Amino acid sequence: MNDVDTAEHGDPMGAARDAFGRPIPMPRLPHAPGYWTEKEAEGFRRFHDTYGVMFLSYADRQLRNRFDAEDAVHTTFEVVVKIWPQVMGMEFPASYAWKVLKHRIIDLQRDRLRVSPTEDIRLTEELDREAADTDPYGHVSVEDALRRLPERQREAVVLRRLVGMTTAQTAEVMGVKEDPVRIHLKRAKARLTRVLRDDVEGRGQG
């Protein structure tokens, strides 16, 4: 395919990976209108290059299907490209795109309730088998603990630790300054540590 890179087109060191260890490719760049200024066009390219792979990494984790994840991210950037000059002038442009992405993911998840493709079922079953084989300190406890966090703390942890954004990028996507992100991460770490410790102790007494 020419529009979207795949794992066969290269495996750079340190590349973001999905739950199965596959490299996360850079999503295709939407066509920019010809009437944009050079500054607007370059700004959108930088924005896409900065957040494209990380958005796809997040969508891939949420949807557990590469095709749906790519659809969600491509739709997000198609929405953004239509009003990029306005988005570019926002205080937190990535926060706007992040909201679009989350809404698209929700739409796709709702569609699955009506039709569940065989591929989705296969991938979900494989993930469930992997989770069942982990020890008490592993994937199952962490995933459960993350779900118990307040929404903003959970979002900060997912963006910073799982998706791999910097603190500055996490703040941009969450629509806040960097200090609140650090506070969310500190509180989330304390809560996760407590929840995981209680979980392990509970298993030991069981």
Short mmCIF file of C-alpha atoms in Angstrom, two decimals:
data_model
loop_
_atom_site.label_atom_id
_atom_site.label_comp_id
_atom_site.label_asym_id
_atom_site.label_seq_id
_atom_site.Cartn_x
_atom_site.Cartn_y
_atom_site.Cartn_z
CA MET A 1 0.00 0.00 0.00
CA ASN A 2 1.22 3.51 -0.73
CA ASP A 3 -1.10 5.48 1.53
CA VAL A 4 -0.23 3.81 4.82
CA ASP A 5 3.07 2.31 5.89
CA THR A 6 3.02 -1.21 7.26
CA ALA A 7 5.38 -3.22 9.42
CA GLU A 8 6.96 -4.69 6.29
CA HIS A 9 8.21 -1.23 5.29
CA GLY A 10 10.64 -0.98 8.17
CA ASP A 11 11.04 -1.58 11.86
CA PRO A 12 12.92 1.38 13.36
CA MET A 13 14.48 1.00 16.78
CA GLY A 14 12.28 2.38 19.51
CA ALA A 15 9.16 2.36 17.32
CA ALA A 16 5.83 2.40 19.15
CA ARG A 17 4.27 -1.05 19.20
CA ASP A 18 0.80 -2.51 19.63
CA ALA A 19 -0.32 -5.27 22.02
CA PHE A 20 1.13 -7.90 19.66
CA GLY A 21 4.55 -6.25 19.29
CA ARG A 22 3.88 -4.89 15.80
CA PRO A 23 5.33 -1.44 14.98
CA ILE A 24 2.76 1.36 14.87
CA PRO A 25 2.99 3.00 11.40
CA MET A 26 2.67 6.69 10.68
CA PRO A 27 -0.94 7.39 9.56
CA ARG A 28 -1.33 8.82 6.09
CA LEU A 29 -1.27 12.57 5.79
CA PRO A 30 -4.57 14.11 4.59
CA HIS A 31 -4.43 16.39 1.55
CA ALA A 32 -3.97 20.03 2.51
CA PRO A 33 -6.01 22.70 0.68
CA GLY A 34 -4.08 24.67 -1.92
CA TYR A 35 -5.13 28.02 -0.46
CA TRP A 36 -3.28 27.45 2.82
CA THR A 37 -0.30 29.61 3.57
CA GLU A 38 3.13 27.95 3.79
CA LYS A 39 3.04 28.44 7.55
CA GLU A 40 -0.33 26.68 7.85
CA ALA A 41 0.76 23.77 5.66
CA GLU A 42 4.03 23.29 7.52
CA GLY A 43 2.25 23.61 10.86
CA PHE A 44 -0.19 20.85 9.96
CA ARG A 45 2.59 18.55 8.75
CA ARG A 46 4.45 19.03 12.03
CA PHE A 47 1.26 18.46 13.99
CA HIS A 48 0.54 15.26 12.09
CA ASP A 49 4.12 14.03 12.45
CA THR A 50 4.07 14.76 16.19
CA TYR A 51 0.77 13.13 17.11
CA GLY A 52 -0.04 10.71 14.28
CA VAL A 53 1.71 7.61 15.61
CA MET A 54 0.75 8.32 19.22
CA PHE A 55 -2.90 8.79 18.32
CA LEU A 56 -2.80 5.53 16.37
CA SER A 57 -1.13 3.77 19.29
CA TYR A 58 -3.94 4.90 21.58
CA ALA A 59 -6.69 3.98 19.09
CA ASP A 60 -5.08 0.58 18.55
CA ARG A 61 -5.14 -0.10 22.30
CA GLN A 62 -8.76 0.96 22.60
CA LEU A 63 -10.13 -0.79 19.52
CA ARG A 64 -7.76 -3.79 19.30
CA ASN A 65 -8.09 -3.72 15.54
CA ARG A 66 -5.58 -1.99 13.26
CA PHE A 67 -8.07 -1.23 10.50
CA ASP A 68 -10.54 0.44 12.87
CA ALA A 69 -7.71 2.28 14.61
CA GLU A 70 -6.40 3.65 11.32
CA ASP A 71 -9.96 4.66 10.37
CA ALA A 72 -10.38 6.53 13.66
CA VAL A 73 -7.10 8.40 13.31
CA HIS A 74 -7.56 9.20 9.63
CA THR A 75 -11.06 10.53 10.32
CA THR A 76 -9.65 12.66 13.13
CA PHE A 77 -7.06 14.30 10.92
CA GLU A 78 -9.61 14.75 8.12
CA VAL A 79 -11.78 16.70 10.56
CA VAL A 80 -8.82 18.76 11.76
CA VAL A 81 -7.51 19.52 8.27
CA LYS A 82 -10.84 21.09 7.28
CA ILE A 83 -10.51 23.78 9.94
CA TRP A 84 -6.77 23.72 10.58
CA PRO A 85 -6.26 27.52 10.40
CA GLN A 86 -8.75 27.87 13.29
CA VAL A 87 -7.35 24.88 15.18
CA MET A 88 -3.82 26.23 14.73
CA GLY A 89 -4.88 29.39 16.57
CA MET A 90 -6.26 27.52 19.58
CA GLU A 91 -4.35 27.47 22.86
CA PHE A 92 -4.24 23.65 22.78
CA PRO A 93 -4.70 22.38 19.19
CA ALA A 94 -3.94 18.77 20.16
CA SER A 95 -6.69 18.85 22.77
CA TYR A 96 -9.26 19.54 20.06
CA ALA A 97 -7.92 16.68 17.91
CA TRP A 98 -7.87 14.38 20.94
CA LYS A 99 -11.57 15.02 21.60
CA VAL A 100 -12.37 14.24 17.95
CA LEU A 101 -10.39 10.99 18.17
CA LYS A 102 -12.10 9.84 21.35
CA HIS A 103 -15.54 10.51 19.88
CA ARG A 104 -14.65 8.54 16.74
CA ILE A 105 -13.41 5.63 18.85
CA ILE A 106 -16.68 5.64 20.80
CA ASP A 107 -18.64 5.61 17.53
CA LEU A 108 -16.68 2.59 16.30
CA GLN A 109 -17.15 0.78 19.61
CA ARG A 110 -20.89 1.39 19.40
CA ASP A 111 -20.92 0.00 15.86
CA ARG A 112 -19.31 -3.17 17.17
CA LEU A 113 -22.25 -3.73 19.49
CA ARG A 114 -24.37 -4.10 16.37
CA VAL A 115 -21.84 -6.03 14.23
CA SER A 116 -18.80 -7.81 15.68
CA PRO A 117 -16.30 -8.76 12.92
CA THR A 118 -14.54 -12.12 13.19
CA GLU A 119 -11.17 -10.33 13.26
CA ASP A 120 -12.18 -8.36 16.33
CA ILE A 121 -13.31 -11.51 18.12
CA ARG A 122 -10.03 -13.28 17.29
CA LEU A 123 -7.87 -10.43 18.52
CA THR A 124 -9.91 -10.00 21.68
CA GLU A 125 -9.68 -13.70 22.49
CA GLU A 126 -5.91 -13.63 21.94
CA LEU A 127 -5.52 -10.65 24.25
CA ASP A 128 -7.64 -12.34 26.89
CA ARG A 129 -5.48 -15.47 26.71
CA GLU A 130 -2.33 -13.40 27.12
CA ALA A 131 -3.80 -11.56 30.10
CA ALA A 132 -4.84 -14.80 31.80
CA ASP A 133 -1.25 -16.09 31.68
CA THR A 134 0.30 -13.11 33.51
CA ASP A 135 1.33 -13.12 37.17
CA PRO A 136 -0.35 -11.03 39.92
CA TYR A 137 2.03 -8.14 39.24
CA GLY A 138 1.36 -8.09 35.50
CA HIS A 139 -1.11 -6.96 32.86
CA VAL A 140 -4.37 -8.02 34.51
CA SER A 141 -3.84 -6.14 37.78
CA VAL A 142 -2.49 -3.03 36.08
CA GLU A 143 -5.39 -2.85 33.62
CA ASP A 144 -7.90 -3.28 36.42
CA ALA A 145 -6.11 -0.69 38.54
CA LEU A 146 -6.12 1.82 35.68
CA ARG A 147 -9.88 1.49 35.39
CA ARG A 148 -10.19 2.48 39.04
CA LEU A 149 -8.37 5.77 38.58
CA PRO A 150 -10.28 9.06 38.19
CA GLU A 151 -10.67 9.90 34.51
CA ARG A 152 -8.04 12.67 34.32
CA GLN A 153 -5.47 10.62 36.24
CA ARG A 154 -6.10 7.62 34.01
CA GLU A 155 -5.81 9.77 30.89
CA ALA A 156 -2.50 11.24 32.06
CA VAL A 157 -1.06 7.77 32.76
CA VAL A 158 -2.22 6.34 29.45
CA LEU A 159 -0.86 9.24 27.40
CA ARG A 160 2.42 9.59 29.27
CA ARG A 161 3.30 5.99 30.11
CA LEU A 162 1.46 3.79 27.60
CA VAL A 163 1.25 5.96 24.48
CA GLY A 164 4.68 7.46 25.15
CA MET A 165 3.98 11.19 24.99
CA THR A 166 6.26 13.67 26.73
CA THR A 167 4.89 15.64 29.67
CA ALA A 168 4.52 18.67 27.38
CA GLN A 169 2.62 16.65 24.76
CA THR A 170 0.41 15.09 27.41
CA ALA A 171 -0.42 18.54 28.73
CA GLU A 172 -1.19 19.78 25.20
CA VAL A 173 -3.55 16.88 24.52
CA MET A 174 -5.27 17.21 27.91
CA GLY A 175 -5.63 20.97 27.41
CA VAL A 176 -3.72 21.98 30.55
CA LYS A 177 -0.30 23.23 31.63
CA GLU A 178 2.45 20.78 32.55
CA ASP A 179 2.17 21.13 36.34
CA PRO A 180 -1.36 19.64 36.53
CA VAL A 181 -0.13 16.67 34.46
CA ARG A 182 2.68 16.05 36.93
CA ILE A 183 0.19 16.21 39.79
CA HIS A 184 -2.16 13.76 38.04
CA LEU A 185 0.74 11.37 37.43
CA LYS A 186 1.98 11.59 41.02
CA ARG A 187 -1.47 10.92 42.46
CA ALA A 188 -2.12 8.15 39.95
CA LYS A 189 1.17 6.46 40.84
CA ALA A 190 0.32 6.52 44.53
CA ARG A 191 -3.15 5.14 43.90
CA LEU A 192 -1.92 2.45 41.50
CA THR A 193 0.72 1.35 43.97
CA ARG A 194 -1.89 1.07 46.71
CA VAL A 195 -4.39 -0.79 44.53
CA LEU A 196 -1.80 -3.24 43.19
CA ARG A 197 -0.39 -3.86 46.68
CA ASP A 198 -3.87 -4.56 48.05
CA ASP A 199 -4.55 -6.82 45.07
CA VAL A 200 -1.40 -8.87 45.64
CA GLU A 201 -2.04 -9.12 49.38
CA GLY A 202 -5.61 -10.22 48.71
CA ARG A 203 -4.42 -12.96 46.38
CA GLY A 204 -1.92 -14.11 49.00
CA GLN A 205 -4.65 -14.47 51.59
CA GLY A 206 -6.99 -16.24 49.21
#
